[in-house]
Structures are given as structure tokens and as C-alpha cells.
Short mmCIF file of C-alpha atoms in Angstrom, two decimals:
data_model
loop_
_atom_site.label_atom_id
_atom_site.label_comp_id
_atom_site.label_asym_id
_atom_site.label_seq_id
_atom_site.Cartn_x
_atom_site.Cartn_y
_atom_site.Cartn_z
CA UNK A 87 59.99 -33.99 -180.73
CA UNK A 88 61.52 -32.84 -177.43
CA UNK A 89 59.38 -33.24 -174.32
CA UNK A 90 59.97 -30.96 -171.35
CA UNK A 91 59.92 -32.58 -167.93
CA UNK A 92 60.34 -30.58 -164.73
CA UNK A 93 62.23 -31.52 -161.60
CA UNK A 94 60.29 -29.81 -158.80
CA UNK A 95 59.62 -29.71 -155.08
CA UNK A 96 57.74 -32.99 -155.31
CA UNK A 97 60.92 -34.69 -156.47
CA UNK A 98 62.98 -32.99 -153.77
CA UNK A 99 60.64 -34.37 -151.12
CA UNK A 100 60.41 -37.72 -152.88
CA UNK A 101 64.19 -38.14 -152.76
CA UNK A 102 64.15 -37.68 -148.98
CA UNK A 103 61.59 -40.51 -148.87
CA UNK A 104 63.67 -42.70 -151.19
CA UNK A 105 61.19 -42.74 -154.09
CA UNK A 106 62.74 -44.20 -157.22
CA UNK A 107 60.94 -41.91 -159.69
CA UNK A 108 62.04 -38.80 -157.77
CA UNK A 109 65.67 -39.94 -157.67
CA UNK A 110 65.67 -40.63 -161.42
CA UNK A 111 64.01 -37.29 -162.22
CA UNK A 112 66.72 -35.45 -160.29
CA UNK A 113 69.51 -37.58 -161.76
CA UNK A 114 68.29 -36.90 -165.30
CA UNK A 115 67.90 -33.15 -164.79
CA UNK A 116 70.79 -31.01 -166.00
CA UNK A 117 69.42 -28.13 -163.90
CA UNK A 118 69.35 -30.11 -160.65
CA UNK A 119 73.03 -29.37 -159.98
CA UNK A 120 72.25 -25.63 -159.73
CA UNK A 121 69.37 -26.24 -157.36
CA UNK A 122 71.78 -28.38 -155.35
CA UNK A 123 74.26 -25.51 -155.15
CA UNK A 124 71.58 -23.26 -153.67
CA UNK A 125 70.57 -25.97 -151.21
CA UNK A 126 74.16 -26.47 -150.02
CA UNK A 127 74.55 -22.71 -149.56
CA UNK A 128 71.35 -22.60 -147.50
CA UNK A 129 72.69 -25.50 -145.39
CA UNK A 130 75.98 -23.64 -144.88
CA UNK A 131 74.06 -20.57 -143.74
CA UNK A 132 72.01 -22.71 -141.34
CA UNK A 133 75.20 -24.10 -139.80
CA UNK A 134 77.19 -20.87 -139.56
CA UNK A 135 74.77 -17.93 -139.24
CA UNK A 136 75.11 -17.92 -135.45
CA UNK A 137 78.49 -19.64 -134.99
CA UNK A 138 81.05 -17.33 -136.63
CA UNK A 139 81.48 -13.73 -137.64
CA UNK A 140 80.97 -14.29 -141.35
CA UNK A 141 82.60 -11.04 -142.46
CA UNK A 142 86.01 -12.31 -141.28
CA UNK A 143 85.32 -16.06 -141.32
CA UNK A 144 83.39 -16.20 -144.61
CA UNK A 145 85.40 -19.23 -145.69
CA UNK A 146 83.30 -21.36 -143.31
CA UNK A 147 80.50 -21.06 -145.87
CA UNK A 148 82.71 -22.81 -148.44
CA UNK A 149 83.53 -25.84 -146.31
CA UNK A 150 80.25 -27.72 -146.99
CA UNK A 151 80.86 -27.45 -150.75
CA UNK A 152 84.37 -28.87 -150.55
CA UNK A 153 83.49 -31.55 -148.01
CA UNK A 154 80.40 -32.73 -149.88
CA UNK A 155 82.15 -32.87 -153.27
CA UNK A 156 85.05 -34.83 -151.78
CA UNK A 157 82.82 -37.33 -149.97
CA UNK A 158 80.50 -37.73 -152.96
CA UNK A 159 83.47 -38.27 -155.29
CA UNK A 160 85.02 -40.97 -153.11
CA UNK A 161 81.72 -42.80 -152.70
CA UNK A 162 80.97 -42.54 -156.41
CA UNK A 163 84.39 -43.75 -157.54
CA UNK A 164 84.07 -46.93 -155.48
CA UNK A 165 80.96 -47.82 -157.46
CA UNK A 166 82.10 -46.48 -160.83
CA UNK A 167 85.21 -48.63 -161.10
CA UNK A 168 83.18 -51.74 -160.32
CA UNK A 169 80.72 -51.03 -163.11
CA UNK A 170 79.91 -53.47 -165.89
CA UNK A 171 81.84 -52.09 -168.84
CA UNK A 172 79.64 -53.81 -171.40
CA UNK A 173 76.19 -52.79 -170.20
CA UNK A 174 76.92 -49.29 -168.90
CA UNK A 175 76.50 -46.50 -171.45
CA UNK A 176 76.90 -43.51 -169.14
CA UNK A 177 80.08 -41.45 -169.06
CA UNK A 178 81.93 -40.66 -165.83
CA UNK A 179 80.99 -36.97 -165.89
CA UNK A 180 77.32 -37.66 -166.63
CA UNK A 181 77.02 -40.21 -163.85
CA UNK A 182 78.95 -38.19 -161.29
CA UNK A 183 76.91 -35.09 -162.06
CA UNK A 184 73.74 -37.12 -161.54
CA UNK A 185 75.00 -38.55 -158.25
CA UNK A 186 76.30 -35.20 -156.98
CA UNK A 187 72.95 -33.54 -157.74
CA UNK A 188 71.17 -36.22 -155.71
CA UNK A 189 73.81 -35.96 -152.97
CA UNK A 190 73.25 -32.21 -152.69
CA UNK A 191 69.48 -32.68 -152.60
CA UNK A 192 69.88 -34.06 -149.07
CA UNK A 193 71.13 -30.63 -147.90
CA UNK A 194 67.69 -29.57 -146.52
CA UNK A 195 68.24 -32.05 -143.68
CA UNK A 196 71.07 -29.78 -142.52
CA UNK A 197 68.59 -26.94 -141.95
CA UNK A 198 68.15 -28.55 -138.52
CA UNK A 199 71.57 -27.07 -137.63
CA UNK A 200 69.91 -23.64 -137.59
CA UNK A 201 68.13 -24.44 -134.30
CA UNK A 202 69.78 -22.07 -131.75
CA UNK A 203 70.00 -24.51 -128.85
CA UNK A 204 72.50 -22.25 -127.08
CA UNK A 205 69.86 -19.59 -126.51
CA UNK A 206 67.31 -21.71 -124.65
CA UNK A 207 69.27 -24.64 -123.17
CA UNK A 208 72.03 -24.86 -120.60
CA UNK A 209 75.52 -25.00 -122.19
CA UNK A 210 76.00 -28.74 -121.65
CA UNK A 211 72.47 -29.52 -122.86
CA UNK A 212 73.03 -27.33 -125.94
CA UNK A 213 76.22 -29.24 -126.80
CA UNK A 214 74.40 -32.54 -126.39
CA UNK A 215 71.50 -31.33 -128.55
CA UNK A 216 73.89 -30.20 -131.29
CA UNK A 217 75.68 -33.57 -131.23
CA UNK A 218 72.39 -35.50 -131.41
CA UNK A 219 71.26 -33.28 -134.28
CA UNK A 220 74.53 -33.95 -136.10
CA UNK A 221 74.17 -37.69 -135.54
CA UNK A 222 70.55 -37.73 -136.70
CA UNK A 223 71.21 -35.69 -139.84
CA UNK A 224 74.28 -37.77 -140.72
CA UNK A 225 72.36 -41.04 -140.29
CA UNK A 226 69.43 -39.90 -142.42
CA UNK A 227 71.68 -38.54 -145.16
CA UNK A 228 73.66 -41.77 -145.22
CA UNK A 229 70.54 -43.89 -145.64
CA UNK A 230 69.21 -41.63 -148.41
CA UNK A 231 72.53 -41.68 -150.29
CA UNK A 232 72.57 -45.46 -150.13
CA UNK A 233 69.08 -45.50 -151.65
CA UNK A 234 70.29 -43.14 -154.41
CA UNK A 235 73.18 -45.47 -155.21
CA UNK A 236 70.84 -48.43 -155.21
CA UNK A 237 68.71 -46.71 -157.86
CA UNK A 238 71.29 -45.13 -160.19
CA UNK A 239 73.96 -47.86 -159.88
CA UNK A 240 71.53 -50.80 -159.78
CA UNK A 241 73.00 -52.52 -156.72
CA UNK A 242 71.47 -54.12 -153.64
CA UNK A 243 70.82 -51.70 -150.79
CA UNK A 244 72.94 -53.65 -148.31
CA UNK A 245 75.90 -53.50 -150.68
CA UNK A 246 75.41 -49.77 -151.16
CA UNK A 247 75.24 -49.39 -147.38
CA UNK A 248 78.44 -51.29 -146.70
CA UNK A 249 80.43 -49.72 -149.54
CA UNK A 250 79.27 -46.21 -148.62
CA UNK A 251 80.44 -46.85 -145.06
CA UNK A 252 83.96 -47.65 -146.27
CA UNK A 253 85.24 -44.10 -146.98
CA UNK A 254 83.54 -42.70 -143.88
CA UNK A 255 85.11 -45.37 -141.70
CA UNK A 256 88.58 -44.89 -143.22
CA UNK A 257 88.38 -41.12 -142.65
CA UNK A 258 87.16 -41.61 -139.08
CA UNK A 259 89.91 -44.11 -138.30
CA UNK A 260 92.55 -41.80 -139.79
CA UNK A 261 91.31 -38.80 -137.80
CA UNK A 262 91.33 -40.77 -134.55
CA UNK A 263 94.85 -41.98 -135.34
CA UNK A 264 96.14 -38.52 -136.18
CA UNK A 265 94.45 -36.71 -133.30
CA UNK A 266 96.91 -36.22 -130.43
CA UNK A 267 95.58 -37.42 -127.09
CA UNK A 268 95.69 -34.79 -124.33
CA UNK A 269 98.17 -36.73 -122.19
CA UNK A 270 98.85 -33.88 -119.77
CA UNK A 271 95.14 -33.44 -119.18
CA UNK A 272 94.59 -37.15 -118.65
CA UNK A 273 97.53 -37.42 -116.24
CA UNK A 274 96.64 -34.16 -114.55
CA UNK A 275 93.10 -35.14 -113.73
CA UNK A 276 91.78 -31.83 -114.98
CA UNK A 277 88.16 -31.11 -114.10
CA UNK A 278 86.35 -30.59 -117.36
CA UNK A 279 83.46 -28.24 -117.96
CA UNK A 280 80.02 -29.86 -118.46
CA UNK A 281 80.26 -29.04 -122.18
CA UNK A 282 83.69 -30.69 -122.46
CA UNK A 283 82.41 -33.77 -120.64
CA UNK A 284 79.63 -34.16 -123.22
CA UNK A 285 82.10 -33.81 -126.09
CA UNK A 286 84.62 -36.20 -124.49
CA UNK A 287 81.90 -38.82 -123.94
CA UNK A 288 80.93 -38.54 -127.59
CA UNK A 289 84.58 -38.79 -128.61
CA UNK A 290 84.94 -41.89 -126.44
CA UNK A 291 82.00 -43.53 -128.17
CA UNK A 292 83.53 -42.76 -131.57
CA UNK A 293 86.89 -44.14 -130.44
CA UNK A 294 85.21 -47.33 -129.19
CA UNK A 295 83.37 -47.74 -132.50
CA UNK A 296 86.57 -47.11 -134.46
CA UNK A 297 88.69 -49.58 -132.52
CA UNK A 298 86.25 -52.42 -131.93
CA UNK A 299 83.73 -52.10 -134.76
CA UNK A 300 85.40 -49.99 -137.44
CA UNK A 301 87.81 -52.59 -138.83
CA UNK A 302 85.02 -55.15 -139.06
CA UNK A 303 83.00 -52.60 -141.06
CA UNK A 304 85.99 -51.94 -143.32
CA UNK A 305 86.48 -55.67 -143.90
CA UNK A 306 82.82 -56.24 -144.72
CA UNK A 307 82.84 -53.19 -146.99
CA UNK A 308 85.79 -54.51 -148.99
CA UNK A 309 84.11 -57.90 -149.36
CA UNK A 310 80.92 -56.20 -150.57
CA UNK A 311 82.90 -53.99 -152.96
CA UNK A 312 84.68 -56.84 -154.71
CA UNK A 313 81.45 -58.78 -155.02
CA UNK A 314 79.64 -55.85 -156.68
CA UNK A 315 78.96 -55.17 -160.33
CA UNK A 316 77.15 -51.92 -161.13
CA UNK A 317 75.17 -50.88 -164.19
CA UNK A 318 74.81 -47.11 -164.24
CA UNK A 319 71.60 -45.73 -165.75
CA UNK A 320 72.09 -43.18 -168.54
CA UNK A 321 71.25 -39.66 -167.39
CA UNK A 322 70.81 -38.05 -170.83
CA UNK A 323 67.65 -39.84 -171.97
CA UNK A 324 67.00 -39.11 -175.65
CA UNK A 325 64.02 -36.87 -176.39
CA UNK A 326 63.66 -35.54 -172.84
CA UNK A 327 64.91 -32.31 -171.27
CA UNK A 328 64.54 -32.25 -167.49
CA UNK A 329 64.45 -28.68 -166.23
CA UNK A 330 64.02 -27.43 -162.66
CA UNK A 331 60.81 -25.72 -161.65
CA UNK A 332 60.65 -22.22 -160.20
CA UNK A 333 59.65 -23.71 -156.86
CA UNK A 334 62.80 -25.84 -156.75
CA UNK A 335 64.93 -22.69 -157.08
CA UNK A 336 62.73 -20.61 -154.80
CA UNK A 337 62.81 -22.88 -151.71
CA UNK A 338 66.56 -22.73 -150.95
CA UNK A 339 66.62 -19.05 -151.93
CA UNK A 340 63.87 -18.22 -149.42
CA UNK A 341 65.57 -20.24 -146.65
CA UNK A 342 68.92 -18.54 -147.30
CA UNK A 343 67.33 -15.09 -147.30
CA UNK A 344 65.51 -15.87 -144.05
CA UNK A 345 68.81 -16.79 -142.39
CA UNK A 346 70.49 -13.69 -143.83
CA UNK A 347 67.71 -11.58 -142.28
CA UNK A 348 68.73 -13.03 -138.89
CA UNK A 349 72.35 -11.82 -139.23
CA UNK A 350 71.82 -8.35 -137.63
CA UNK A 351 70.90 -10.21 -134.42
CA UNK A 352 73.31 -13.13 -134.55
CA UNK A 353 76.49 -11.53 -135.93
CA UNK A 354 77.26 -8.65 -133.49
CA UNK A 355 78.00 -11.04 -130.56
CA UNK A 356 80.34 -13.07 -132.77
CA UNK A 357 81.99 -9.91 -134.10
CA UNK A 358 82.83 -8.90 -130.54
CA UNK A 359 84.07 -12.42 -129.75
CA UNK A 360 86.23 -12.39 -132.88
CA UNK A 361 87.77 -9.04 -131.94
CA UNK A 362 88.56 -10.20 -128.39
CA UNK A 363 90.12 -13.46 -129.59
CA UNK A 364 92.14 -11.63 -132.25
CA UNK A 365 93.66 -9.34 -129.62
CA UNK A 366 94.60 -12.39 -127.54
CA UNK A 367 96.14 -14.17 -130.55
CA UNK A 368 98.17 -11.04 -131.32
CA UNK A 369 99.49 -11.00 -127.76
CA UNK A 370 97.88 -7.67 -126.85
CA UNK A 371 96.53 -8.96 -123.54
CA UNK A 372 95.78 -5.61 -121.84
CA UNK A 373 93.73 -4.47 -124.83
CA UNK A 374 91.93 -7.81 -124.96
CA UNK A 375 90.98 -7.66 -121.28
CA UNK A 376 89.93 -4.02 -121.57
CA UNK A 377 87.81 -4.77 -124.63
CA UNK A 378 86.04 -7.66 -122.93
CA UNK A 379 85.44 -5.60 -119.81
CA UNK A 380 83.84 -2.81 -121.86
CA UNK A 381 80.91 -5.11 -122.59
CA UNK A 382 78.75 -7.27 -120.33
CA UNK A 383 79.14 -11.00 -120.77
CA UNK A 384 75.59 -11.23 -122.12
CA UNK A 385 76.45 -9.38 -125.35
CA UNK A 386 78.93 -12.11 -126.33
CA UNK A 387 77.79 -15.50 -127.70
CA UNK A 388 76.49 -17.73 -124.89
CA UNK A 389 78.62 -20.70 -125.99
CA UNK A 390 81.83 -18.69 -126.53
CA UNK A 391 84.86 -19.37 -124.33
CA UNK A 392 87.51 -16.64 -124.59
CA UNK A 393 91.00 -17.57 -125.70
CA UNK A 394 93.46 -18.93 -124.81
CA UNK A 395 92.55 -22.60 -124.54
CA UNK A 396 93.56 -23.72 -121.10
CA UNK A 397 94.53 -27.19 -122.31
CA UNK A 398 97.31 -25.79 -124.54
CA UNK A 399 99.95 -25.13 -121.92
CA UNK A 400 102.78 -24.37 -124.32
CA UNK A 401 100.97 -21.77 -126.43
CA UNK A 402 101.67 -18.11 -125.90
CA UNK A 403 99.79 -16.33 -124.66
CA UNK A 404 98.46 -18.99 -122.30
CA UNK A 405 96.29 -18.79 -119.20
CA UNK A 406 99.21 -17.72 -117.01
CA UNK A 407 100.03 -14.87 -119.40
CA UNK A 408 96.43 -13.67 -119.13
CA UNK A 409 96.45 -13.82 -115.33
CA UNK A 410 99.65 -11.79 -115.12
CA UNK A 411 97.69 -8.84 -116.53
CA UNK A 412 94.43 -9.50 -114.70
CA UNK A 413 94.97 -6.81 -112.06
CA UNK A 414 94.27 -4.10 -114.63
CA UNK A 415 90.60 -5.07 -114.22
CA UNK A 416 88.27 -4.30 -111.31
CA UNK A 417 87.70 -7.14 -108.87
CA UNK A 418 84.11 -7.62 -110.06
CA UNK A 419 84.93 -7.68 -113.80
CA UNK A 420 83.58 -10.80 -115.52
CA UNK A 421 86.83 -11.52 -117.45
CA UNK A 422 88.71 -11.51 -114.16
CA UNK A 423 86.25 -13.98 -112.62
CA UNK A 424 86.33 -16.12 -115.75
CA UNK A 425 90.11 -16.52 -115.93
CA UNK A 426 90.38 -17.17 -112.19
CA UNK A 427 87.73 -19.88 -112.51
CA UNK A 428 89.76 -21.36 -115.38
CA UNK A 429 92.83 -21.34 -113.14
CA UNK A 430 90.95 -23.41 -110.59
CA UNK A 431 89.29 -25.72 -113.11
CA UNK A 432 92.28 -26.39 -115.36
CA UNK A 433 95.13 -26.38 -112.83
CA UNK A 434 94.16 -26.50 -109.16
CA UNK A 435 91.34 -29.03 -109.27
CA UNK A 436 93.56 -31.55 -111.07
CA UNK A 437 97.00 -32.82 -110.15
CA UNK A 438 98.90 -29.57 -109.99
CA UNK A 439 102.26 -31.36 -109.93
CA UNK A 440 101.75 -32.60 -113.50
CA UNK A 441 101.99 -29.11 -114.95
CA UNK A 442 105.19 -28.29 -116.86
CA UNK A 443 108.04 -27.55 -114.46
CA UNK A 444 108.57 -24.01 -115.71
CA UNK A 445 104.88 -23.20 -115.24
CA UNK A 446 104.47 -24.35 -111.64
CA UNK A 447 106.45 -21.49 -110.03
CA UNK A 448 104.39 -19.02 -112.05
CA UNK A 449 101.13 -20.55 -110.84
CA UNK A 450 102.26 -20.48 -107.22
CA UNK A 451 103.50 -16.88 -107.60
CA UNK A 452 100.15 -15.81 -109.04
CA UNK A 453 98.31 -17.40 -106.15
CA UNK A 454 100.54 -15.42 -103.77
CA UNK A 455 100.10 -12.13 -105.64
CA UNK A 456 96.42 -12.01 -106.49
CA UNK A 457 94.11 -10.97 -103.67
CA UNK A 458 91.28 -12.84 -105.41
CA UNK A 459 93.24 -16.06 -104.95
CA UNK A 460 93.08 -16.10 -101.14
CA UNK A 461 90.07 -18.38 -101.16
CA UNK A 462 91.69 -20.65 -103.73
CA UNK A 463 94.87 -20.89 -101.64
CA UNK A 464 92.82 -21.87 -98.62
CA UNK A 465 90.73 -24.38 -100.55
CA UNK A 466 93.77 -26.10 -102.07
CA UNK A 467 96.24 -25.42 -99.24
CA UNK A 468 97.35 -29.04 -98.84
CA UNK A 469 97.99 -29.52 -102.55
CA UNK A 470 99.83 -26.20 -102.90
CA UNK A 471 102.04 -27.00 -99.92
CA UNK A 472 102.89 -30.41 -101.39
CA UNK A 473 103.91 -28.75 -104.63
CA UNK A 474 106.05 -26.22 -102.75
CA UNK A 475 107.88 -29.03 -100.95
CA UNK A 476 108.22 -31.14 -104.10
CA UNK A 477 109.78 -28.32 -106.13
CA UNK A 478 111.51 -26.49 -103.30
CA UNK A 479 109.39 -23.35 -103.67
CA UNK A 480 109.42 -20.90 -100.80
CA UNK A 481 106.05 -19.80 -99.39
CA UNK A 482 105.20 -16.14 -99.78
CA UNK A 483 105.81 -14.01 -96.70
CA UNK A 484 103.51 -11.15 -97.76
CA UNK A 485 100.67 -10.60 -100.13
CA UNK A 486 100.35 -7.12 -101.52
CA UNK A 487 98.45 -5.60 -104.37
CA UNK A 488 100.55 -2.44 -104.38
CA UNK A 489 103.27 -2.07 -107.00
CA UNK A 490 106.78 -2.22 -105.67
CA UNK A 491 108.83 0.97 -105.49
CA UNK A 492 112.52 1.23 -106.20
#
């Protein structure tokens, strides 16, 4: 006789609480993987529904699937190849499917990413809130996954914790090693925006952890790995068919539909931002400036910063290229004010002399040509004069906004 057992919402909640019976019910259910797919999609929607224009950047919805499968596979393999060959009767595919289903069942924690901090907090506070949410969700998911491995691989929790930290620490160390440091910005003493300061502080904490703590974690993880023997529980128990309840399918479907309903309000600002950035990337600066000026700043995303990135001096178009076309806009246009403020923040408030040699004359020439820059020239007169003397640049004799005539 075949007995039907259902994996339902009770098990989904129980897994978040680390209950052994809930973890085993999900691991034994051949339908849990499909519920997991829906949950991951709902988590992707929660992360991206108000961060990208999904018509053009739809591929962002696929990233959680690829990232979660890769991370789950690496974590699983570390345990699988330390299994006891004699006592384990589960196949690789059966066990990985069971683990991946449990891994995906932690996706509801990522629904916290749907909180639109940008709409009710100051920009810097919104960045900090998003980073704390990311840290909290990551920590909780890590603890739950360790509990899952403890149950289905029959290992001590502390071993599961250390071994699970190994791939994450290796990836983190590799990313820090491969990420180029912004030397010009560091030498130039650029004044960062409040949002950038929050991100840089978080990056500094990660770098500290990677350098001073990370290798100790890796060493302890390797010791724990080689001292571990796992006995995977069979997931295809004879005489039992574990199906998923209607409620288990309905919950992620309802959450995804609710986020989709929000798209008519969240997507238009990102569509406009995408169109403006695309024009900049294509080098059509006049059209980009005109497009931005057609709309008030409030109809664009609150946390959007128009291209180009001021820290990438050697890209084209760069900030100087944008400012060369800025006079096509009225003096009170918000894009004009924005790019002039970026000129002050990224170049003038730091050590101007550290800019690339071929860019300095262009910056000085812009300051001489733009009537809006009179206040900036007065504010940074000493620094500008030092740069003129250092590079032999002649001071401007006139300042005119009229085009020259032949």
C-alpha cells in the first residue's frame, strides 16, 4: 500500500525554525523542488521589482536561480564526498535534489528585500537599511542551511557551520582580491556621497574580516571537513509519496502576483532611467540631457544616479564629456545642477592635481567657460591657481557664454 503524505505550509514554516520533521518532509518530497522554484521566483521579484526596468533587464530575475544552485552545489559537494560509502544508500541526484529543495525553501526570507526603503528614508539611510537587511537575511539563511545539513547529512551543527562557511569565505576572498582598488580616488581625496560612504564602510568591514579573520575561518573549515564523515538519509522512502499541498504552491504564487501588481507604479521611473542611461552609453549626450530635462527629477527613481560614473575617469563619455554639452540646458535644469555638483564633489573637493594630465586642462577650461562655475571658481580659487601654476595653464582673460563667430 502507498501512503500519501503532504509537504505543506507547516513544513515550510518549520524549516525556518529548524524543525527536524519539517526538514525531512521537504527533503523526501519530490514536489518540493517545484515549490522551491516558485519561492525563488517570488524572492527575485521582491529584490528587483523596484530596482530595474524588467522589460529590458529581465535577466536579473534569473540571477537568484543561478547563484543559489551554484552555492548549494558547492556546499553539498563538500559534504557528499566525505560521506560514509558503506552506510549511505542515497544517490547523488536524490540527495542533491533533497538539499536544493530545502535550500530554496529559505527564499521567503528574501521577501524582506521588497521593503522600499528608498521611498521613506534619506538616501544614505536607505543604503544602510538595505545593507542591514542583506546581512540579516544572509545570516538567517546560513544558520538554517547548516541545520538542514545537520539533519540530512547527520553531522554536528558546528561542523556544518564551519564547512558551509568555507565556500562563502573563498568566494569573498577571491572577490576582494580581484576587485580593483580605486587608487585615483584614494589619492585624490574625493568627497564621497553619503550613500557611497555607507557602502565604503561596509566594504571596509568585509575587507577587514577577509584579511584578518577569513583565513582562520578557512583553516578551521578545512580541519572540520577532513574530520567529518556523513551518512546521508535516503529521500525515496519505500511506501511513501510526499506531495506538496495546494497551500504550498499558493503562497509563493500570491506573493509573486502581489509584486507584479506593483509594477505599474515601480517600473515607469526605472524605464525612464534606463532610457536616459542608454542614451549616455551610446554617446548621444545632447539627447540624454534633453530627455532628462523633459521630466522632473521626482519621476525618476529616488536612488538613481545618472551615468556616467564619476569615478571612471577613462570611460567615454565621462563627466567632462557631459559638461561640454551642458549649456544646451536652461540654468535651472536639474541635470545641469546635478552634473555641476558632481564636478565639485568628484574633482574640485578632492586633490585636483591627481586627475589625469589630459583631463586637467579640460576641467579648468570648463570652469572658465560655464557661467554657473563662477561660484565654484571663487570657492576653490587657491586650488585652481595652484593647478594652473603646476601645469603651466594660462588663466582665462574673459568668460563668455556667447558662441564665437568667425
